[in-house]
């Protein structure tokens, strides 16, 4: 199932001839928060938390963000 915000973006990008898909990986490190340490896995260089992968649709002519295409 596609998330509602991603579905709207997927429909919007069909209106463009060219769309850039910019990917990003973010490390959410909860290592210093005692309450968050339980249940999260190792990340980066000894951190403890989550890894977030995102893909953003960009209109190339003006560089405007169209929306979030994917996130996991």
Short mmCIF file of N, CA and C in Angstrom, two decimals:
data_model
loop_
_atom_site.label_atom_id
_atom_site.label_comp_id
_atom_site.label_asym_id
_atom_site.label_seq_id
_atom_site.Cartn_x
_atom_site.Cartn_y
_atom_site.Cartn_z
N UNK A 1 0.84 -1.19 0.00
CA UNK A 1 0.00 0.00 0.00
C UNK A 1 0.88 1.25 0.00
N UNK A 2 0.54 2.21 -0.83
CA UNK A 2 1.27 3.48 -0.89
C UNK A 2 0.66 4.44 0.14
N UNK A 3 1.54 5.09 0.92
CA UNK A 3 1.08 6.07 1.90
C UNK A 3 0.36 7.22 1.19
N UNK A 4 -0.69 7.81 1.81
CA UNK A 4 -1.46 8.88 1.15
C UNK A 4 -0.62 10.05 0.65
N UNK A 5 0.36 10.52 1.46
CA UNK A 5 1.16 11.66 1.02
C UNK A 5 2.03 11.28 -0.18
N UNK A 6 2.51 10.04 -0.25
CA UNK A 6 3.31 9.58 -1.38
C UNK A 6 2.43 9.37 -2.61
N UNK A 7 1.21 8.92 -2.41
CA UNK A 7 0.27 8.72 -3.52
C UNK A 7 -0.03 10.04 -4.21
N UNK A 8 -0.24 11.10 -3.42
CA UNK A 8 -0.50 12.42 -4.00
C UNK A 8 0.70 12.89 -4.82
N UNK A 9 1.90 12.68 -4.31
CA UNK A 9 3.11 13.07 -5.03
C UNK A 9 3.24 12.27 -6.31
N UNK A 10 2.98 10.96 -6.24
CA UNK A 10 3.08 10.10 -7.42
C UNK A 10 2.12 10.58 -8.52
N UNK A 11 0.94 11.01 -8.13
CA UNK A 11 -0.02 11.53 -9.11
C UNK A 11 0.44 12.88 -9.67
N UNK A 12 1.02 13.72 -8.83
CA UNK A 12 1.47 15.05 -9.25
C UNK A 12 2.63 14.97 -10.24
N UNK A 13 3.58 14.06 -10.02
CA UNK A 13 4.75 14.00 -10.90
C UNK A 13 4.38 13.61 -12.32
N UNK A 14 3.24 12.99 -12.53
CA UNK A 14 2.82 12.63 -13.89
C UNK A 14 2.52 13.86 -14.74
N UNK A 15 2.38 15.02 -14.11
CA UNK A 15 2.11 16.26 -14.83
C UNK A 15 3.37 16.89 -15.42
N UNK A 16 4.54 16.36 -15.09
CA UNK A 16 5.83 16.92 -15.53
C UNK A 16 6.50 15.98 -16.53
N UNK A 17 7.25 16.58 -17.48
CA UNK A 17 8.03 15.78 -18.42
C UNK A 17 9.27 15.20 -17.75
N UNK A 18 9.90 15.99 -16.88
CA UNK A 18 11.12 15.58 -16.18
C UNK A 18 10.98 15.91 -14.70
N UNK A 19 11.32 14.96 -13.85
CA UNK A 19 11.31 15.16 -12.40
C UNK A 19 12.59 14.56 -11.84
N UNK A 20 13.24 15.28 -10.93
CA UNK A 20 14.41 14.75 -10.26
C UNK A 20 13.97 14.02 -9.00
N UNK A 21 14.59 12.89 -8.74
CA UNK A 21 14.32 12.13 -7.52
C UNK A 21 15.59 12.17 -6.68
N UNK A 22 15.55 12.92 -5.59
CA UNK A 22 16.71 13.12 -4.74
C UNK A 22 16.58 12.21 -3.52
N UNK A 23 17.60 11.36 -3.32
CA UNK A 23 17.58 10.44 -2.18
C UNK A 23 18.42 10.94 -1.03
N UNK A 24 18.04 10.55 0.17
CA UNK A 24 18.77 10.94 1.38
C UNK A 24 18.70 9.81 2.39
N UNK A 25 19.77 9.60 3.11
CA UNK A 25 19.79 8.67 4.23
C UNK A 25 20.16 9.46 5.47
N UNK A 26 19.32 9.37 6.49
CA UNK A 26 19.52 10.09 7.74
C UNK A 26 19.64 9.09 8.88
N UNK A 27 20.62 9.29 9.75
CA UNK A 27 20.80 8.46 10.92
C UNK A 27 20.18 9.18 12.12
N UNK A 28 19.15 8.58 12.70
CA UNK A 28 18.50 9.14 13.88
C UNK A 28 19.11 8.45 15.10
N UNK A 29 20.05 9.12 15.74
CA UNK A 29 20.81 8.52 16.83
C UNK A 29 20.18 8.87 18.17
N UNK A 30 19.64 7.83 18.84
CA UNK A 30 19.02 8.00 20.15
C UNK A 30 19.93 7.51 21.27
N UNK A 31 21.22 7.35 20.98
CA UNK A 31 22.16 6.80 21.94
C UNK A 31 22.26 7.54 23.25
N UNK A 32 22.06 8.84 23.23
CA UNK A 32 22.19 9.63 24.46
C UNK A 32 20.86 9.76 25.22
N UNK A 33 19.80 9.18 24.70
CA UNK A 33 18.49 9.26 25.36
C UNK A 33 18.20 7.89 25.98
N UNK A 34 18.35 7.78 27.28
CA UNK A 34 18.21 6.49 27.98
C UNK A 34 16.87 5.82 27.69
N UNK A 35 15.78 6.58 27.66
CA UNK A 35 14.45 6.00 27.45
C UNK A 35 14.30 5.41 26.05
N UNK A 36 15.12 5.85 25.08
CA UNK A 36 15.00 5.40 23.70
C UNK A 36 15.95 4.25 23.36
N UNK A 37 16.86 3.87 24.25
CA UNK A 37 17.87 2.86 23.92
C UNK A 37 17.27 1.47 23.71
N UNK A 38 16.25 1.14 24.43
CA UNK A 38 15.64 -0.19 24.36
C UNK A 38 14.92 -0.39 23.02
N UNK A 39 15.29 -1.44 22.30
CA UNK A 39 14.57 -1.81 21.08
C UNK A 39 15.08 -1.21 19.78
N UNK A 40 16.06 -0.31 19.85
CA UNK A 40 16.62 0.27 18.64
C UNK A 40 17.94 -0.41 18.32
N UNK A 41 18.30 -0.44 17.04
CA UNK A 41 19.51 -1.12 16.61
C UNK A 41 20.71 -0.21 16.48
N UNK A 42 21.87 -0.81 16.22
CA UNK A 42 23.09 -0.02 16.04
C UNK A 42 23.08 0.73 14.72
N UNK A 43 23.62 1.94 14.73
CA UNK A 43 23.75 2.75 13.52
C UNK A 43 25.10 3.44 13.51
N UNK A 44 25.58 3.75 12.33
CA UNK A 44 26.80 4.54 12.20
C UNK A 44 27.97 4.00 13.00
N UNK A 45 28.68 4.90 13.64
CA UNK A 45 29.89 4.55 14.40
C UNK A 45 29.54 4.45 15.88
N UNK A 46 28.87 3.39 16.25
CA UNK A 46 28.55 3.15 17.65
C UNK A 46 27.27 3.79 18.14
N UNK A 47 26.49 4.37 17.26
CA UNK A 47 25.23 4.98 17.66
C UNK A 47 24.15 3.93 17.89
N UNK A 48 23.00 4.39 18.36
CA UNK A 48 21.87 3.51 18.63
C UNK A 48 20.61 4.24 18.21
N UNK A 49 19.89 3.71 17.21
CA UNK A 49 18.69 4.40 16.76
C UNK A 49 18.11 3.80 15.50
N UNK A 50 17.74 4.65 14.56
CA UNK A 50 17.09 4.25 13.32
C UNK A 50 17.81 4.86 12.12
N UNK A 51 17.66 4.20 10.97
CA UNK A 51 18.16 4.74 9.71
C UNK A 51 16.94 5.05 8.85
N UNK A 52 16.83 6.28 8.37
CA UNK A 52 15.69 6.74 7.59
C UNK A 52 16.12 7.02 6.15
N UNK A 53 15.48 6.35 5.18
CA UNK A 53 15.75 6.57 3.76
C UNK A 53 14.56 7.33 3.17
N UNK A 54 14.83 8.41 2.46
CA UNK A 54 13.77 9.23 1.86
C UNK A 54 14.09 9.54 0.40
N UNK A 55 13.05 9.75 -0.40
CA UNK A 55 13.19 10.17 -1.79
C UNK A 55 12.23 11.34 -2.03
N UNK A 56 12.78 12.46 -2.48
CA UNK A 56 12.00 13.68 -2.67
C UNK A 56 11.93 14.01 -4.16
N UNK A 57 10.73 14.34 -4.65
CA UNK A 57 10.54 14.73 -6.05
C UNK A 57 10.78 16.24 -6.18
N UNK A 58 11.63 16.61 -7.14
CA UNK A 58 11.98 18.02 -7.38
C UNK A 58 11.69 18.38 -8.83
N UNK A 59 11.06 19.53 -9.04
CA UNK A 59 10.83 20.06 -10.38
C UNK A 59 12.13 20.74 -10.79
N UNK A 60 12.82 20.26 -11.85
CA UNK A 60 14.18 20.71 -12.14
C UNK A 60 14.33 22.15 -12.63
N UNK A 61 13.36 22.70 -13.31
CA UNK A 61 13.50 24.05 -13.88
C UNK A 61 13.63 25.12 -12.80
N UNK A 62 12.78 25.07 -11.78
CA UNK A 62 12.79 26.08 -10.71
C UNK A 62 13.37 25.53 -9.41
N UNK A 63 13.62 24.22 -9.36
CA UNK A 63 14.16 23.61 -8.15
C UNK A 63 13.16 23.49 -7.02
N UNK A 64 11.88 23.53 -7.36
CA UNK A 64 10.83 23.47 -6.35
C UNK A 64 10.54 22.02 -5.95
N UNK A 65 10.32 21.81 -4.67
CA UNK A 65 9.95 20.50 -4.18
C UNK A 65 8.50 20.19 -4.58
N UNK A 66 8.29 18.99 -5.12
CA UNK A 66 6.94 18.53 -5.46
C UNK A 66 6.36 17.76 -4.29
N UNK A 67 7.19 16.95 -3.65
CA UNK A 67 6.72 16.21 -2.48
C UNK A 67 7.55 14.97 -2.23
N UNK A 68 7.17 14.26 -1.21
CA UNK A 68 7.84 13.04 -0.79
C UNK A 68 7.35 11.87 -1.64
N UNK A 69 8.30 11.18 -2.29
CA UNK A 69 7.95 10.02 -3.12
C UNK A 69 7.96 8.72 -2.33
N UNK A 70 8.92 8.61 -1.42
CA UNK A 70 9.11 7.34 -0.73
C UNK A 70 9.87 7.58 0.56
N UNK A 71 9.56 6.76 1.57
CA UNK A 71 10.27 6.86 2.83
C UNK A 71 10.18 5.52 3.56
N UNK A 72 11.34 5.08 4.06
CA UNK A 72 11.34 3.81 4.78
C UNK A 72 12.36 3.90 5.90
#
